[in-house]
mmCIF file of C-alpha atoms in Angstrom:
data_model
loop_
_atom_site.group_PDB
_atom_site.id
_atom_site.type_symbol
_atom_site.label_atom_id
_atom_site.label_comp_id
_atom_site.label_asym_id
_atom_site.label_seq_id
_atom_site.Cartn_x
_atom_site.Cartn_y
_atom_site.Cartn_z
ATOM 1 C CA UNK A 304 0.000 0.000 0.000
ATOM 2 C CA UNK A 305 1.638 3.463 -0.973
ATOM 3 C CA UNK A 306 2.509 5.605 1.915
ATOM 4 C CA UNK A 307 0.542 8.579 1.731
ATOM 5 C CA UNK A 308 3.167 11.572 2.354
ATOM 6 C CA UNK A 309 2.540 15.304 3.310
ATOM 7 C CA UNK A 310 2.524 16.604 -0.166
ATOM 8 C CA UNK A 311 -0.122 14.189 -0.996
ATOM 9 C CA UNK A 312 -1.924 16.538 1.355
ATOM 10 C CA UNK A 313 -0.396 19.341 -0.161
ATOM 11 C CA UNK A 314 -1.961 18.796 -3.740
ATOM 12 C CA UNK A 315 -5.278 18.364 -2.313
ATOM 13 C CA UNK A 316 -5.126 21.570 -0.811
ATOM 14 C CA UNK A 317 -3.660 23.208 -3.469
ATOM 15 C CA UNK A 318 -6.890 22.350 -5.699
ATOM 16 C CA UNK A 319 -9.077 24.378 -2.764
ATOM 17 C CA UNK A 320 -6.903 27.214 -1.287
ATOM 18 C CA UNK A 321 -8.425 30.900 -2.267
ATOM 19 C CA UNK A 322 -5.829 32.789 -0.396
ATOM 20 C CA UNK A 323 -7.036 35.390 2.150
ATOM 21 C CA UNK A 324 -3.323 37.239 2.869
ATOM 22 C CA UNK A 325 -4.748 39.364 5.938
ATOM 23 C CA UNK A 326 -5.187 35.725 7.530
ATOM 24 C CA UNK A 327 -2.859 34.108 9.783
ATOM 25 C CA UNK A 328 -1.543 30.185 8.182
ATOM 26 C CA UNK A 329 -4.199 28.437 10.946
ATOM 27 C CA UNK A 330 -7.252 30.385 10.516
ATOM 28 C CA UNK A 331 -6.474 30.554 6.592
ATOM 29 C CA UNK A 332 -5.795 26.169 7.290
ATOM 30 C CA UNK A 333 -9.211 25.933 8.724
ATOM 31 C CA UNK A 334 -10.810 27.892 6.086
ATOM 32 C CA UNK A 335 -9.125 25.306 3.503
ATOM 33 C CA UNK A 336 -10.137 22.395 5.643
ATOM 34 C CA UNK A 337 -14.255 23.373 5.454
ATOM 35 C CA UNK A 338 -13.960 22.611 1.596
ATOM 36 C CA UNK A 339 -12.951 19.078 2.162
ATOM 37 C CA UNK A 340 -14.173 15.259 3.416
ATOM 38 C CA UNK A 341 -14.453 15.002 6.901
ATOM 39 C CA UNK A 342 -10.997 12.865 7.271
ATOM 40 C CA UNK A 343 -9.480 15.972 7.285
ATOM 41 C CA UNK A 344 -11.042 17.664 10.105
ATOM 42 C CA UNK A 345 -8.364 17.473 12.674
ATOM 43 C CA UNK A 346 -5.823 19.133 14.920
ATOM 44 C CA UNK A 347 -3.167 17.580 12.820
ATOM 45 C CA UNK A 348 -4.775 18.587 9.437
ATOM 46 C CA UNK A 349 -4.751 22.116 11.163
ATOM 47 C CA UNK A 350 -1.229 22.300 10.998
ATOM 48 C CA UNK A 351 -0.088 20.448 7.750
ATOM 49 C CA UNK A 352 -2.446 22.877 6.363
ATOM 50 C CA UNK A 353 -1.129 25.704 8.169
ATOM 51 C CA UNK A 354 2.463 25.090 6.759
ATOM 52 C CA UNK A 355 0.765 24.242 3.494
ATOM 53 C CA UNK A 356 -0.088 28.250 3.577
ATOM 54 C CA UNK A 357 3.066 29.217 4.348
ATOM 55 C CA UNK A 358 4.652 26.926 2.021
ATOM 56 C CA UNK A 359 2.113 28.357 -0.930
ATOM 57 C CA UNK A 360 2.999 32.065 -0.427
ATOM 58 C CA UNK A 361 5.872 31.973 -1.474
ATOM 59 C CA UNK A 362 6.628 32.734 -4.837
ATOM 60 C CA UNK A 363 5.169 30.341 -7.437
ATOM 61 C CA UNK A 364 8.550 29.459 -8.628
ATOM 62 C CA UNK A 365 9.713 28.737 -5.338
ATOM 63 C CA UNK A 366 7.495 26.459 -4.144
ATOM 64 C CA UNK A 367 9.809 23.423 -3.948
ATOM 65 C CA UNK A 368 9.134 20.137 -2.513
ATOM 66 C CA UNK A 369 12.674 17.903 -1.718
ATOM 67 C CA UNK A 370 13.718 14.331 -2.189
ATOM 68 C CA UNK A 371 16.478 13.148 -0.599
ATOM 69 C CA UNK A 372 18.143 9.992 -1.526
ATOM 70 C CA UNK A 373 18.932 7.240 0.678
ATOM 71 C CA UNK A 374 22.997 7.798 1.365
ATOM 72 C CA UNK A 375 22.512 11.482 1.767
ATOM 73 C CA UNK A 376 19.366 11.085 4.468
ATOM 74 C CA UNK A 377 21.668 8.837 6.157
ATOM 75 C CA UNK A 378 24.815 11.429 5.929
ATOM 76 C CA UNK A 379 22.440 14.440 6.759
ATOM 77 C CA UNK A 380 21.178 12.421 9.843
ATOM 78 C CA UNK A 381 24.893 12.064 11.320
ATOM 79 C CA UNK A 382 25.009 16.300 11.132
ATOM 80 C CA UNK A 383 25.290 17.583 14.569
ATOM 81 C CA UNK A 384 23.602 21.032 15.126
ATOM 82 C CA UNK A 385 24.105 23.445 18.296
ATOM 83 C CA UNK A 386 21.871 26.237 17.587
ATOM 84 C CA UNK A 387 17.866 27.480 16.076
ATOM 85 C CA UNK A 388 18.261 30.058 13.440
ATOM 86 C CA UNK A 389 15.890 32.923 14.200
ATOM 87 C CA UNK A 390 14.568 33.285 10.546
ATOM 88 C CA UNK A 391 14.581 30.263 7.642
ATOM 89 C CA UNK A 392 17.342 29.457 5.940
ATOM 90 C CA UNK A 393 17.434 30.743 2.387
ATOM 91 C CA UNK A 394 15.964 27.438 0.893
ATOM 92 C CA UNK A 395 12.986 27.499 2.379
ATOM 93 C CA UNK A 396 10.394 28.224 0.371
ATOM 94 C CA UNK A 397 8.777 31.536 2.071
ATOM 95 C CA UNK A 398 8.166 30.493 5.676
ATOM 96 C CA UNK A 399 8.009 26.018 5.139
ATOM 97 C CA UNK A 400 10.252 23.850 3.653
ATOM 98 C CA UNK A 401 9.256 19.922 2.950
ATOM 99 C CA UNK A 402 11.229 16.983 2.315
ATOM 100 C CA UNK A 403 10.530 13.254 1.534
ATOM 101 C CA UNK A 404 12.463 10.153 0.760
ATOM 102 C CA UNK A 405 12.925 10.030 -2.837
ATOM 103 C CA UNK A 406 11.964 5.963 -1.822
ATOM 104 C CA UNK A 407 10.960 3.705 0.481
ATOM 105 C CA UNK A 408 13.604 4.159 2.813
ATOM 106 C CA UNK A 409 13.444 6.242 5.981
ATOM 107 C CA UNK A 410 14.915 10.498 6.245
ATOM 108 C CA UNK A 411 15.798 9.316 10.195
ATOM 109 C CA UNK A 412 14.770 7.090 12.587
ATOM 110 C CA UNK A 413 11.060 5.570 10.754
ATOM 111 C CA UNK A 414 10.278 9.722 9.577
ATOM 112 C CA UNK A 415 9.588 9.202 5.795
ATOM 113 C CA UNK A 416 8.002 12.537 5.446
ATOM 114 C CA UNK A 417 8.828 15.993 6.971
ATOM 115 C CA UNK A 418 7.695 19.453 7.331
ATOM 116 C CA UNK A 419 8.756 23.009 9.453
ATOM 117 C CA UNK A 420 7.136 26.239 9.297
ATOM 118 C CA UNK A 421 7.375 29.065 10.849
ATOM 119 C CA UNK A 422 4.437 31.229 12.203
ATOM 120 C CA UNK A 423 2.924 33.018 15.031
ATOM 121 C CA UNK A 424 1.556 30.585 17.828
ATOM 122 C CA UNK A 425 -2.027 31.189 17.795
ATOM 123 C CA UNK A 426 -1.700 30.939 22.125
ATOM 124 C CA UNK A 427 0.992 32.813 22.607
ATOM 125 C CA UNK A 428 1.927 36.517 21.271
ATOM 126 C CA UNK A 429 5.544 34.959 19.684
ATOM 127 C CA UNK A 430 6.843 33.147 16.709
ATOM 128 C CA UNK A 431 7.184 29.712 16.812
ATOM 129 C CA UNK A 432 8.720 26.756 14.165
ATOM 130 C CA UNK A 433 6.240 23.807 14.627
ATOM 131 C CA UNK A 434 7.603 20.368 12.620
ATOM 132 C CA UNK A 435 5.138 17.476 11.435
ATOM 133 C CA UNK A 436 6.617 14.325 11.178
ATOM 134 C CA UNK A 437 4.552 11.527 9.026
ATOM 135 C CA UNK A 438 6.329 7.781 10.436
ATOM 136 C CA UNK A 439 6.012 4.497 9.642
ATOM 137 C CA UNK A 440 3.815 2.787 9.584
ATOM 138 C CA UNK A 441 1.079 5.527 9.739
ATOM 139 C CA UNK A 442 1.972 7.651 12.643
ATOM 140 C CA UNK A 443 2.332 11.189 12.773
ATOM 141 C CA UNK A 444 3.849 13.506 15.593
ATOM 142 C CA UNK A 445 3.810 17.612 15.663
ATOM 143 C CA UNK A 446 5.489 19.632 18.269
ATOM 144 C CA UNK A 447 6.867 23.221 18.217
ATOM 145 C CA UNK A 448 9.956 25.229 19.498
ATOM 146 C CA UNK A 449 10.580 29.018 20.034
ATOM 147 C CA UNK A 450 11.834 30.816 16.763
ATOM 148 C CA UNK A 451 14.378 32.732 19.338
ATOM 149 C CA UNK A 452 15.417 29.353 20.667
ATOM 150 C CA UNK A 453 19.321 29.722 20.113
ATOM 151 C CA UNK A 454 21.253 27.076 21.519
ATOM 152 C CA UNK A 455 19.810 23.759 20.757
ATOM 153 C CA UNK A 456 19.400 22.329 24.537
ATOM 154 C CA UNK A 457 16.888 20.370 25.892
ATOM 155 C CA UNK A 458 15.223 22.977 28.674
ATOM 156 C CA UNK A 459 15.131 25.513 25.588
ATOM 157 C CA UNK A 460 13.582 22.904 23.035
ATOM 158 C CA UNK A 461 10.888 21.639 25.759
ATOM 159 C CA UNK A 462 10.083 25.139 26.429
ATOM 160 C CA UNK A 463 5.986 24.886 27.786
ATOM 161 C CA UNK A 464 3.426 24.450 26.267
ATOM 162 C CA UNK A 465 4.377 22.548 23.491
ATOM 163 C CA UNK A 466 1.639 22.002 20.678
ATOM 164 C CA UNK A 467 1.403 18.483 21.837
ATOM 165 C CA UNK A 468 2.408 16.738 24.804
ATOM 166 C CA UNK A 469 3.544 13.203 24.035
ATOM 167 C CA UNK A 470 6.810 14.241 24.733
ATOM 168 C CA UNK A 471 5.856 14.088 28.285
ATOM 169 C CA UNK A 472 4.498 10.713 30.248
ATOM 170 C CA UNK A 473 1.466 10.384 32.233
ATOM 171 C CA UNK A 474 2.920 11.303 34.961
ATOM 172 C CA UNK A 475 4.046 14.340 34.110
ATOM 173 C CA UNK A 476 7.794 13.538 32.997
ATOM 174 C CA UNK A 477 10.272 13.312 30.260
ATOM 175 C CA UNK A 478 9.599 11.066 27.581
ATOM 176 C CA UNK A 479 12.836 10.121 26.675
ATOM 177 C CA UNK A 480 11.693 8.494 23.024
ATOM 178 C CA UNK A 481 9.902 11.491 22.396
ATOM 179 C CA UNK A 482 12.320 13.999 23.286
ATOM 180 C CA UNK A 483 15.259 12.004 21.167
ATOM 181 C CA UNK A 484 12.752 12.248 18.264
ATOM 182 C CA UNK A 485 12.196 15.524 18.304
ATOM 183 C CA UNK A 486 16.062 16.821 18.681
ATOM 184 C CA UNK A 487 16.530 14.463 15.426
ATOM 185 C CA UNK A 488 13.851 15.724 13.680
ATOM 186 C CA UNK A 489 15.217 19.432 14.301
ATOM 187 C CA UNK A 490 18.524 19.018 13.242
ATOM 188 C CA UNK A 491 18.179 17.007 10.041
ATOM 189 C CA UNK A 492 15.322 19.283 9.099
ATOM 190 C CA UNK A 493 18.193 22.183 9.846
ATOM 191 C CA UNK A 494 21.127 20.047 8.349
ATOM 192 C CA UNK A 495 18.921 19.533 5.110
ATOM 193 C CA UNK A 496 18.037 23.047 4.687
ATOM 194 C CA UNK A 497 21.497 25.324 5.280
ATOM 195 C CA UNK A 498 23.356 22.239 2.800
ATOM 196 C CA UNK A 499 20.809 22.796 0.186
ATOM 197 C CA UNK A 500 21.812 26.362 0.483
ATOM 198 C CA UNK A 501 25.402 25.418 -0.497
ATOM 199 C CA UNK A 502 25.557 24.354 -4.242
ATOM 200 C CA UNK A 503 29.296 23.700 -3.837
ATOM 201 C CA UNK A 504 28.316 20.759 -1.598
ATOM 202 C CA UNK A 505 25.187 19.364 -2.931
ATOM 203 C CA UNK A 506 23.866 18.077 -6.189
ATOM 204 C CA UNK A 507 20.522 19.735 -7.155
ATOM 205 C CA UNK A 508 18.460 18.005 -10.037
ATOM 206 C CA UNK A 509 14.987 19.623 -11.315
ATOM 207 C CA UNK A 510 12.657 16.573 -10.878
ATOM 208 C CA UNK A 511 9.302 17.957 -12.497
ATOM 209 C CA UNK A 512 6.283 18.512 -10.447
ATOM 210 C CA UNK A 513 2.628 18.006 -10.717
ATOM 211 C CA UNK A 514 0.609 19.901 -13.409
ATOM 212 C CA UNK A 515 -1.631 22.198 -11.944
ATOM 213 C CA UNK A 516 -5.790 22.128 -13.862
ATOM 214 C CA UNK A 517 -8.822 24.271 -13.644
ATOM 215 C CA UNK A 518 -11.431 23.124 -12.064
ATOM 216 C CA UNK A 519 -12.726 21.028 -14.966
ATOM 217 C CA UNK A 520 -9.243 19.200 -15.093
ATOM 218 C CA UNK A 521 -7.992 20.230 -17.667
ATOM 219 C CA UNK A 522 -4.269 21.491 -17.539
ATOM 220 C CA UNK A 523 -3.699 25.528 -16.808
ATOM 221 C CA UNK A 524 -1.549 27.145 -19.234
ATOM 222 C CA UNK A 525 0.708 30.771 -19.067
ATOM 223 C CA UNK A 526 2.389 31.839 -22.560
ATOM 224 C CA UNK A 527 1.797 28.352 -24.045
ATOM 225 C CA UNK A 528 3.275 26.321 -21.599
ATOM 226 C CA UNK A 529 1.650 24.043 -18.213
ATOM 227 C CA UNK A 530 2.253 24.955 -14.736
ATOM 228 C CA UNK A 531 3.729 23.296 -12.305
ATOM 229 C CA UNK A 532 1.649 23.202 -8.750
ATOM 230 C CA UNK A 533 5.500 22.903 -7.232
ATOM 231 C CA UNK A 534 9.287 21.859 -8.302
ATOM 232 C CA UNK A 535 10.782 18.483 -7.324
ATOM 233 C CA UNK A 536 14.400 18.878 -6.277
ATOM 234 C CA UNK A 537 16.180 15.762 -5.550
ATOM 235 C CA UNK A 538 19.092 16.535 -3.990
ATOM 236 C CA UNK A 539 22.253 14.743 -3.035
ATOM 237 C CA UNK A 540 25.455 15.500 -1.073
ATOM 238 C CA UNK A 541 29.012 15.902 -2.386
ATOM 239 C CA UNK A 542 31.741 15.159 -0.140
ATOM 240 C CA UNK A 543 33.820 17.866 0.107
ATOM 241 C CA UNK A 544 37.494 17.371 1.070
ATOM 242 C CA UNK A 545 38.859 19.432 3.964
ATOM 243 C CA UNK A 546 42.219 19.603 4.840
ATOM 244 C CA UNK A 547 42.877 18.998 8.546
ATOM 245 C CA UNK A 548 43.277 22.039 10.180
ATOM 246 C CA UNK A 549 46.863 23.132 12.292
ATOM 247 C CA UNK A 550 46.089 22.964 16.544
ATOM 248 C CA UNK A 551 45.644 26.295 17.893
ATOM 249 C CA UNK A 552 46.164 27.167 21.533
ATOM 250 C CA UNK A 553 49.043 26.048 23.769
ATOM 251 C CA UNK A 554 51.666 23.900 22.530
ATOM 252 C CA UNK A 555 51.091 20.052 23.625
ATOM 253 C CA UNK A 556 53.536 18.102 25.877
ATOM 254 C CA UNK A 557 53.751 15.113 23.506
ATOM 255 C CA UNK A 558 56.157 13.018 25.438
ATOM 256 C CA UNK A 559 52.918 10.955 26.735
ATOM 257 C CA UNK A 560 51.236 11.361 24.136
ATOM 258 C CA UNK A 561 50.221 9.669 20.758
ATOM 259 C CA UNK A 562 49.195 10.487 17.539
ATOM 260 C CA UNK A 563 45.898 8.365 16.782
ATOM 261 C CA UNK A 564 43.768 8.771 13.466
ATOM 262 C CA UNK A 565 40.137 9.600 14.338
ATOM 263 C CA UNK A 566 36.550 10.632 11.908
ATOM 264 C CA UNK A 567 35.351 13.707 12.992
ATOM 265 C CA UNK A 568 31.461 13.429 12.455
ATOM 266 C CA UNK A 569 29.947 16.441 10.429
ATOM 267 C CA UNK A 570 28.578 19.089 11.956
ATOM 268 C CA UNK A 571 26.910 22.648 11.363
ATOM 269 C CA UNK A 572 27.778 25.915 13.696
ATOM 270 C CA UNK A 573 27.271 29.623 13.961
ATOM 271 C CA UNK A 574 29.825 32.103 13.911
ATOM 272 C CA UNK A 575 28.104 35.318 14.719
ATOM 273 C CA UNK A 576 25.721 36.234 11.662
ATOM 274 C CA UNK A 577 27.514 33.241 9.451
ATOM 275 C CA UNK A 578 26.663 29.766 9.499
ATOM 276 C CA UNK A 579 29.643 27.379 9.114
ATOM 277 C CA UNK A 580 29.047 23.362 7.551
ATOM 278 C CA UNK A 581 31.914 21.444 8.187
ATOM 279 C CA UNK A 582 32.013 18.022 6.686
ATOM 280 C CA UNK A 583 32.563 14.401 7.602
ATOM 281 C CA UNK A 584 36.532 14.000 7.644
ATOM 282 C CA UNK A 585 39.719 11.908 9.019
ATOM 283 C CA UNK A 586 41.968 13.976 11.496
ATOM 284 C CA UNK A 587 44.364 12.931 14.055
ATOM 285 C CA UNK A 588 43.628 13.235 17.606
ATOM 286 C CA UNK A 589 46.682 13.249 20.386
ATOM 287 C CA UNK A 590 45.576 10.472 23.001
ATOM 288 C CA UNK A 591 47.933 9.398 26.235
ATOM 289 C CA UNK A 592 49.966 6.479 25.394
ATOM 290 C CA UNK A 593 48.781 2.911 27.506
ATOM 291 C CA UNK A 594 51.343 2.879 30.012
ATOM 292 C CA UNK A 595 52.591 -0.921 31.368
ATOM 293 C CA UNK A 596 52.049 -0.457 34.652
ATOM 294 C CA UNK A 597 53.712 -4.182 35.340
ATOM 295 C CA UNK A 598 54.251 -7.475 33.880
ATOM 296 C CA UNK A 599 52.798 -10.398 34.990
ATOM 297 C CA UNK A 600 54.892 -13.434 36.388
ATOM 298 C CA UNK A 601 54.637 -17.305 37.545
ATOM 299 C CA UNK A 602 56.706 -17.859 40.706
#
């Protein structure tokens, strides 16, 4: 049975929406959600449709849905991350970005299908960037984070109320599974977005999209030529070589020490306004030597 993924959603939506700008994304999501079946009147339709409205205001001809392929979920998955950006990254498309498998595999952990947005909280007077995970087998999970977050720890993340509240148990505490989710779900959405941003490490193929029709079906046309609802973009990563950089600091005693190869994992920081990737690569790490401390003997 094919696994129905958020853009599946998306299209439906897109066949409905009459855009009412001076609306916020949920109350312009619920107005979307009146004009269809009753399966889609729920709290979680609320908010796939609400990042569905971001997602469609932005520009036509950025209105991207991504595929990632199997080796490069699996790469972007390893990325560690140590901060929220405020604002989007620049390949987001408007306020949303979305990305799929290009397969049947898995983005992370069972998440085959993933959205963030970014919008004010309808509770609270402050931005927030709410993510909707679609798992298999058929689960789905939505929480939300503070668009001010900055660094990525867990007191900031949890920060009350969150738009749901599996993360916690029954009684009240941490739900460790939950929480672990989440965190991955933030930074490979994060890792995904600020490496599509970087042509020199990713590969970035036009896949298409779906044609968009008039209400009788048929196929709409501008200066002779269909329209595309939104632009595939199946993107994988390059491997970029990076020369292992010299020690800074204080000069090492080394007379203890020993010079032992090591595979610094990739990772993704901030450095004031600019945002540094730094890829998987082999280094050399000084460790202490094993010292014999004695040798064993039969009397």
């Amino acid at each position: 049975m094919k696994l129905l993924r958020i853009s599946d959603f998306f299209k439906t939506m897109a066949g409905v929406i009459e855009d009412r700008p001076q609306l916020q994304p949920p109350n312009m999501a619920l107005e979307i959600l009146k004009k269809l079946p009753q399966n889609y009147q729920s709290q979680e339709m609320v908010n796939i449709g609400a990042g569905f409205v971001c997602w469609w205001r932005a520009r036509p001809a950025q209105r991207f849905v991504w595929r990632i392929m199997e080796p490069t979920a699996t790469y972007l998955a390893t990325v560690g991350l140590g901060f929220i950006p405020e604002h989007p990254p620049g390949s987001w498309s408007g306020n949303a970005i979305l990305a799929e498998a290009a397969g049947e595999h898995c983005l992370f952990r069972n998440v085959f299908s993933v959205m963030a947005y970014r919008t004010a909280a309808v509770t609270r007077d402050e931005d927030r960037y709410f993510f909707v995970m679609l798992k298999r087998p058929d689960g789905i999970r939505i929480f939300s984070i503070k668009a001010e977050a900055g660094n990525l720890a867990e007191d900031r993340l949890l920060d009350a109320p969150m738009l749901r509240t599996d993360i916690f148990d029954l009684k009240g505490e941490w739900n460790e599974e939950a929480l672990e989710e989440s965190l991955a779900c933030i930074r490979f959405v994060f890792a995904m977005s600020y490496y599509a941003d970087k042509p020199e490490r990713v590969e970035i193929r036009d896949g298409g999209g779906p044609i968009e029709r008039n209400p009788k079906g048929k196929p709409v046309k501008r200066k002779g030529k269909t329209v595309s609802v939104w632009r595939y973009r199946d993107m994988t990563v390059r491997h970029v070589e990076r020369k292992e950089e010299g020690a800074e600091g204080r000069e090492l005693d080394k007379e203890r020490l020993t010079l032992a190869p090591v595979i610094v994992s990739p990772y993704i920081r901030r450095h004031k306004e600019k945002v540094i990737i730094v890829d998987a690569h082999d280094s050399h790490r000084w460790k202490r030597k094993e010292e014999v401390i004695g040798e064993k003997r039969r009397v």
